XYZ file of C-alpha atoms in Angstrom:
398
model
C 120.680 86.708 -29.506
C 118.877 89.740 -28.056
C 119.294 93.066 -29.042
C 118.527 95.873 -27.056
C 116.496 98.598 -29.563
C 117.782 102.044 -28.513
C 121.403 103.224 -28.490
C 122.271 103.557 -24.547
C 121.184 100.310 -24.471
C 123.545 98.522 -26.594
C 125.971 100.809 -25.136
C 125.298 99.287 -21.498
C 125.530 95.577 -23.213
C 129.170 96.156 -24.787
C 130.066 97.833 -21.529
C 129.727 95.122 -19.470
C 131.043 92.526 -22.165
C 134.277 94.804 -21.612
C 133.857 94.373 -17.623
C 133.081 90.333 -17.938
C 136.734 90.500 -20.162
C 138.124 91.893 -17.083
C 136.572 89.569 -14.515
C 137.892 86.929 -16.237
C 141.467 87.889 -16.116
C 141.026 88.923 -13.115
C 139.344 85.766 -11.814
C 141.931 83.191 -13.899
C 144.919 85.059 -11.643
C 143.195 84.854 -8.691
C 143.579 80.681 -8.234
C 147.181 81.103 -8.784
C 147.147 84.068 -6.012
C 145.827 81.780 -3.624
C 147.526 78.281 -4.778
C 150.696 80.369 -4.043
C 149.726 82.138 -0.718
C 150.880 85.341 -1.389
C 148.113 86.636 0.996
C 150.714 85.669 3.407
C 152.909 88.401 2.392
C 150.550 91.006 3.093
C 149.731 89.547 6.739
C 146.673 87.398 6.002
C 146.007 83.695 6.991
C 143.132 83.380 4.313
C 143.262 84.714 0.407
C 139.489 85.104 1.629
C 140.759 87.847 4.704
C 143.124 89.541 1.918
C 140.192 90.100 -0.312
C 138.011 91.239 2.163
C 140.123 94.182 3.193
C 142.220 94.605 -0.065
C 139.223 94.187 -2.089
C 136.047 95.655 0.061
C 134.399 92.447 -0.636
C 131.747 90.977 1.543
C 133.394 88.209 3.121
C 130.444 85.651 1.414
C 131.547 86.992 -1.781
C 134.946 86.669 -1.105
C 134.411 82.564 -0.308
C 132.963 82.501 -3.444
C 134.863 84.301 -5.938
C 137.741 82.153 -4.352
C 135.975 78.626 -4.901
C 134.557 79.736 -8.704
C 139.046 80.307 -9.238
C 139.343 77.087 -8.125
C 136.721 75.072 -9.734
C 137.773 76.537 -13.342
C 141.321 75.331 -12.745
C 139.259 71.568 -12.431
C 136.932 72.296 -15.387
C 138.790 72.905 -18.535
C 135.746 72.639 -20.729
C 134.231 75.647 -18.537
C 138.070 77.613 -18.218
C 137.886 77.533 -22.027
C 134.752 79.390 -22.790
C 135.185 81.653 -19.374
C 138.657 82.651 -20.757
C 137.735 83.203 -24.437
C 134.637 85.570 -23.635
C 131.637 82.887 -24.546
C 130.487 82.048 -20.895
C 130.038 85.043 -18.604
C 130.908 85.096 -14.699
C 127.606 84.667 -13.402
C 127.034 81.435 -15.518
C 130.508 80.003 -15.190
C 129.964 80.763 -11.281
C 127.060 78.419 -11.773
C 127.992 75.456 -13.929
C 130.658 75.449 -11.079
C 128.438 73.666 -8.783
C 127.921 70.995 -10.733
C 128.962 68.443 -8.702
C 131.686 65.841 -9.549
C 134.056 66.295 -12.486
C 132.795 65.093 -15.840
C 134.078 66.951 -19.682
C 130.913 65.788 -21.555
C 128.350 66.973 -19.279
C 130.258 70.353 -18.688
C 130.357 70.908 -22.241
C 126.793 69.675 -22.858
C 126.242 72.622 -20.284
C 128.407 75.418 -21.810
C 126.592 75.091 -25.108
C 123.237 75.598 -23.477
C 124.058 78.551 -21.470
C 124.198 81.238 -24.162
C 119.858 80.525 -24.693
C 119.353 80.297 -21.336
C 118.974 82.542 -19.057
C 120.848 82.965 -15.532
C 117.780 81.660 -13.606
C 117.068 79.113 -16.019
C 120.718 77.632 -16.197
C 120.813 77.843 -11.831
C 117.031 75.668 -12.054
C 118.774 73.376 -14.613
C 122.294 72.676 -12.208
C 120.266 72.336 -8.905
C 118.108 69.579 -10.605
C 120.803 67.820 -12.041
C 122.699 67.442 -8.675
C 119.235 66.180 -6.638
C 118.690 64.016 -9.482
C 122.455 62.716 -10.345
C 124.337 63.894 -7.391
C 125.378 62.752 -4.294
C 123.145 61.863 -1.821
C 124.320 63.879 0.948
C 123.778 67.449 0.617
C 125.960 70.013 1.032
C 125.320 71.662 4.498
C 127.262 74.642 3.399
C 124.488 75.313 0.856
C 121.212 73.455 2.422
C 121.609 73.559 6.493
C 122.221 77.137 8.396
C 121.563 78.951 11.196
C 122.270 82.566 10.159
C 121.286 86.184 12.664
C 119.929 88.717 10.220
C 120.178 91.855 12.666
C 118.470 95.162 12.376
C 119.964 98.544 12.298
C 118.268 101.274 14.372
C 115.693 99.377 16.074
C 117.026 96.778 17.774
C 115.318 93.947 16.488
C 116.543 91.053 14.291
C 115.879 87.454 12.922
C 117.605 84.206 13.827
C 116.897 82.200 10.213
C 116.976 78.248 10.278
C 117.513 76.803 6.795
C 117.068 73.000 6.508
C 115.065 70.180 5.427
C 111.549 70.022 6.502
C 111.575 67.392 9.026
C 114.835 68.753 11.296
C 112.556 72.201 11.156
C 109.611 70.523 12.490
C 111.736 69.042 15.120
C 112.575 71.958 16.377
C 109.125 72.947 16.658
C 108.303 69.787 18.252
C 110.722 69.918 20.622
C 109.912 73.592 21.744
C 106.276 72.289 22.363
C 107.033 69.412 24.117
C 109.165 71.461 26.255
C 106.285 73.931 26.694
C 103.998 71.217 27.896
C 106.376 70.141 30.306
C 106.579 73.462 31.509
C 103.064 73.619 31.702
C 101.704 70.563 33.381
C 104.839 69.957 35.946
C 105.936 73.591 37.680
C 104.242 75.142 40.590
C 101.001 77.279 39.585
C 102.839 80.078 39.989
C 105.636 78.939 37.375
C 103.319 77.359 34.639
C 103.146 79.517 31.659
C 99.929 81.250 30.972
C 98.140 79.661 27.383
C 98.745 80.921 24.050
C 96.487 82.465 22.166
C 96.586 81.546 18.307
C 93.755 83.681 17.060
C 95.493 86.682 14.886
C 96.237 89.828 17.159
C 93.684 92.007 16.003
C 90.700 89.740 17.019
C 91.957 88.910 20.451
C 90.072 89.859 23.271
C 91.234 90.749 26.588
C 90.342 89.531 29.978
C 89.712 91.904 32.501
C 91.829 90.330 34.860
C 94.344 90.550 32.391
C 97.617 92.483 33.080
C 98.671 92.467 29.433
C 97.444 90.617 26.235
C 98.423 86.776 25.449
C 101.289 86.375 23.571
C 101.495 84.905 19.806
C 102.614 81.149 19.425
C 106.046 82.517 17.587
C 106.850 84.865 20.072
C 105.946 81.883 22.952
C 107.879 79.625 21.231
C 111.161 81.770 21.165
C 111.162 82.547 24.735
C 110.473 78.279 25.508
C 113.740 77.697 22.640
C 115.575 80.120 24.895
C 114.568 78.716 28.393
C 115.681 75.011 26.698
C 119.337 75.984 25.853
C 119.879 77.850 28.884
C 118.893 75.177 31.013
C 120.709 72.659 28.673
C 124.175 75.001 29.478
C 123.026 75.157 33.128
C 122.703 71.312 33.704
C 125.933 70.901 31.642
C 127.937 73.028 33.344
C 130.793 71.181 33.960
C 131.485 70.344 29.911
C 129.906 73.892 29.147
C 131.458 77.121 30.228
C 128.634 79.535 30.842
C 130.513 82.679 30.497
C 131.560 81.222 26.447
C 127.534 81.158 26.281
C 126.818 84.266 27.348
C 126.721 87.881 25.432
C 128.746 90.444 26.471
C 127.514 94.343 25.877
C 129.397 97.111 26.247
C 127.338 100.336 27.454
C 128.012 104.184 28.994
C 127.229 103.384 33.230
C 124.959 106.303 32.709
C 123.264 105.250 29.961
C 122.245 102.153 31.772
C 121.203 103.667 35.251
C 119.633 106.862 33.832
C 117.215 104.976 31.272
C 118.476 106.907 28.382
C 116.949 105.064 24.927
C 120.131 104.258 23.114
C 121.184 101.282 20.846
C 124.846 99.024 21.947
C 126.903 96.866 20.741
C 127.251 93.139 21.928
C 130.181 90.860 21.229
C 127.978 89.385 18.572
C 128.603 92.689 16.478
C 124.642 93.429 16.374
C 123.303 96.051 18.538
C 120.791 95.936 21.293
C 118.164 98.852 22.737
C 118.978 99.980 26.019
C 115.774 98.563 27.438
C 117.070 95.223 26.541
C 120.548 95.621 28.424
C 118.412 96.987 31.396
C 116.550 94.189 31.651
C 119.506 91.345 30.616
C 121.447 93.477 33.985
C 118.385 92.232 35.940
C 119.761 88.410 36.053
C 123.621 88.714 34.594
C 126.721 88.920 35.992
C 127.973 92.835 35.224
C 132.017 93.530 34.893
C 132.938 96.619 35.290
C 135.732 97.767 32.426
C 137.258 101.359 33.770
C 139.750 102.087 31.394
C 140.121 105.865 32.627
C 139.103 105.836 36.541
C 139.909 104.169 40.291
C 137.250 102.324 40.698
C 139.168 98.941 39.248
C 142.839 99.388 39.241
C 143.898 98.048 35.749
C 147.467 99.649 34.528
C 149.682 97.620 37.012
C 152.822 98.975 35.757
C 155.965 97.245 35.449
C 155.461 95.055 38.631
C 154.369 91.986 36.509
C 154.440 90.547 32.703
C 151.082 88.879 32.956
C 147.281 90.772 32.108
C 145.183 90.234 34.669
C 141.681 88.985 33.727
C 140.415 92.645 34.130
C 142.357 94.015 32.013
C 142.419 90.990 29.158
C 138.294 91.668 29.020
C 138.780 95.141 29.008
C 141.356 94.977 25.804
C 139.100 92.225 23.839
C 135.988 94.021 24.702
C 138.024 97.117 23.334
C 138.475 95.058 19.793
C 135.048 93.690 20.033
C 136.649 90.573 21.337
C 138.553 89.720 17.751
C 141.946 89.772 16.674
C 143.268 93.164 16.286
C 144.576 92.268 12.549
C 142.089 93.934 9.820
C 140.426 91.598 8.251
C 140.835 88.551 10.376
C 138.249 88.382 12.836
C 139.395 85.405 14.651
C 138.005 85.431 18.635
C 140.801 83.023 20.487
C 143.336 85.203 20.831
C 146.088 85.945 23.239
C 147.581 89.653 24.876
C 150.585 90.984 22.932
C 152.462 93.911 24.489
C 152.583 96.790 22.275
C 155.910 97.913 23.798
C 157.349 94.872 24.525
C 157.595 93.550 28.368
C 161.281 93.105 27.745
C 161.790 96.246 26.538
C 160.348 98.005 29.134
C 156.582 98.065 28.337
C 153.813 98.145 31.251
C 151.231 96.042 31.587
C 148.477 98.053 31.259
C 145.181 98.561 28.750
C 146.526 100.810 26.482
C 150.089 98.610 26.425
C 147.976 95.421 25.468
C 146.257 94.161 21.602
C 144.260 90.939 21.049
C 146.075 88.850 18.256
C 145.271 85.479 17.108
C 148.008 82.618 17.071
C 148.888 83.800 13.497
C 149.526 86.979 13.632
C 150.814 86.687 17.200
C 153.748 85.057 15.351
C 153.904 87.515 12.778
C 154.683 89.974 15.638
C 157.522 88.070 17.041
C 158.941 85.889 14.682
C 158.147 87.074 10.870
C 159.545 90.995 11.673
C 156.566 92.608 11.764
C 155.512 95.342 13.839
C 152.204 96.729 15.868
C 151.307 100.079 17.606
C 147.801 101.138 19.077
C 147.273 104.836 19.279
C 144.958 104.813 22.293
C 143.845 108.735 21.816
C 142.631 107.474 18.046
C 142.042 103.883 18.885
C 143.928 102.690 15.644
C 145.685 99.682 15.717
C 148.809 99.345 12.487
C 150.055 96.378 11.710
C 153.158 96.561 9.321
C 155.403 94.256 7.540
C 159.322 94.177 6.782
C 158.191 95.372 2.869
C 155.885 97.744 3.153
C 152.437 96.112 3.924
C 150.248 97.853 6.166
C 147.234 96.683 7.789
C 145.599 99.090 9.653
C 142.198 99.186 11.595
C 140.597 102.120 14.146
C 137.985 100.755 17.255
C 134.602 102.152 17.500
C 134.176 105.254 19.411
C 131.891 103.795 21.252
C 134.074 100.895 22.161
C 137.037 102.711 23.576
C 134.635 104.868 25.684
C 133.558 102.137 27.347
């Protein structure tokens, strides 16, 4: 066993012995939380939602602190030592992934993971399932396509996670599609070459406008061009407008060039320059939500939202269900003030809510209100529960 040499040390040790102890209590009563949906009481469709808000828990962590409750309940060799202090979270979390159920190798497992070390006992569990497990992998855990977006700049990464040979055809594919490009459209269409020398060593032409572009950067712009024109030529199964981005920006932001970062539907924001030069080619809906210019509170004179006014109220909610923590995007209009009890039908009368907690609303006696001057929405139950969640600033300026 090691033994840390100085005082605070050993002190930081029994400390988080003492918060392991608690993580396992905690942990053992979450399965039987979730196994008996009690979520559901506090207005969630997911134990995963509840312990997102309830908890501040990424929602990744969330998933997994969910599935480790689960698999323990399956594995009483690896319940046993998690409950009596002898395996710690983060190994129990992986022994876990061992896949298929089998008491001998789980204990075989248990006994080794007090020498071994956290990144030595995930090495040992990943080879065991190439080697012994099932030939299909998991795509949860080996395929992906995940956007990592930046902050203040604007600028992000799309990351593709999967075996080596759907990677390279993706590359392939790109090329090929370049080539096509290249050797079938007009002169004035074909792309101009790429230049694979590094950027510091490239010369430029004089009759050069601007520098060649990279082979990545070349690349992206042919993956884009493909899966537009797929969505284009497949119109008719594909609805464009589900495949576009939607951005929400000040009118004088985007006519008076001001440098400024938005937000797209996508929840990752995008420079000004870039919405500038999307508005070049895109269809642009205007969302007046205090002005003439589209008329959007029609009063009393009908029940339905018209599809002004819907955009305008998802766009509002960054086009999710109003709920905290759900984050579901079909959704339907609910009337704040109900229709039938005299409500308009206007933007600041209407929420998005998902099927689920659209029947919450009407049949499970819960209620909703949306403070338009704050731009907080508050769910609340018949005992007490309150969910409550407030729209960017930003947002309800729109």
């Amino acid at each position: 066993m090691s033994v840390s040499a100085t005082g605070a040390g050993r002190e930081l040790v029994a400390d988080w012995g003492e918060i392991n102890t608690k993580v396992v209590e905690w942990v053992l009563k979450l399965a039987d939380f979730d196994r008996e949906q009690l979520y559901r009481v506090d207005g969630f469709h997911s134990c995963v939602s509840w312990l997102e808000i309830m908890c501040a828990m990424r929602r990744s962590t969330a998933f997994e602190k969910v599935r480790v409750a689960h698999e323990l309940e399956r594995r009483p060799v690896v319940r046993a030592a998690f409950a009596a202090g002898e395996l710690p979270y983060a190994k129990a979390r992986i022994i876990t992934r061992l896949e298929g159920l089998n008491e001998e190798r789980d204990t075989k497992f248990v006994a080794d993971a007090p020498d071994s070390s956290t990144r030595a006992l995930e090495t040992r569990v990943r080879y065991w399932n190439f080697v012994n497990g099932s030939t299909k992998p998991d795509l949860d855990d080996h395929y992906g396509m995940r956007l990592e977006a930046g902050f203040m700049d604007g600028l992000g990464r799309l990351v593709l996670e999967g075996t080596n040979d759907m990677l390279a055809r993706v590359l392939a594919i790109t090329d090929a599609y370049g080539d096509y490009l290249l050797h079938n459209r007009s002169n004035e269409l074909r792309l101009r070459p790429v230049d694979e020398s590094p950027r510091e060593t490239r010369p430029q032409a004089d009759n050069e406008s601007e520098p060649k572009r990279p082979l990545a950067a070349k690349r992206l712009d042919l993956l884009l061009d493909l899966l537009e024109e797929v969505v284009l030529v497949n119109e008719d199964k594909i609805d464009p407008e589900r495949a576009s981005i939607g951005v929400t920006i000040q009118y004088e932001d985007l006519i008076e060039n001001r440098r400024t970062l938005v937000p797209t539907d996508q929840e990752v924001l995008i420079t000004g320059e870039a919405v500038r030069r999307l508005a070049c080619d895109a269809g642009i809906h205007r969302m007046v939500i205090r002005g003439v210019s589209e008329f959007l509170d029609i009063g009393r004179k009908t029940r339905v939202f018209t599809t002004a006014q819907r955009r305008a109220i998802r766009a509002r909610h960054n086009f999710r269900c109003c709920a905290a923590g759900c984050g579901r995007r079909i959704t339907q209009i609910h009337h704040v003030h109900w229709w039938e009890e005299g409500g308009v039908t206007s933007i600041d009368n209407g929420v998005p809510l998902c099927s689920y907690h659209h029947h919450l609303v009407h049949e499970g006696g819960w209620t909703i209100s949306y403070n338009p001057n704050t731009g907080v929405t508050r769910l609340e139950g018949p005992h007490g529960q309150a969910l409550e969640t407030q729209v960017d600033v930003g947002r309800r300026a729109a």
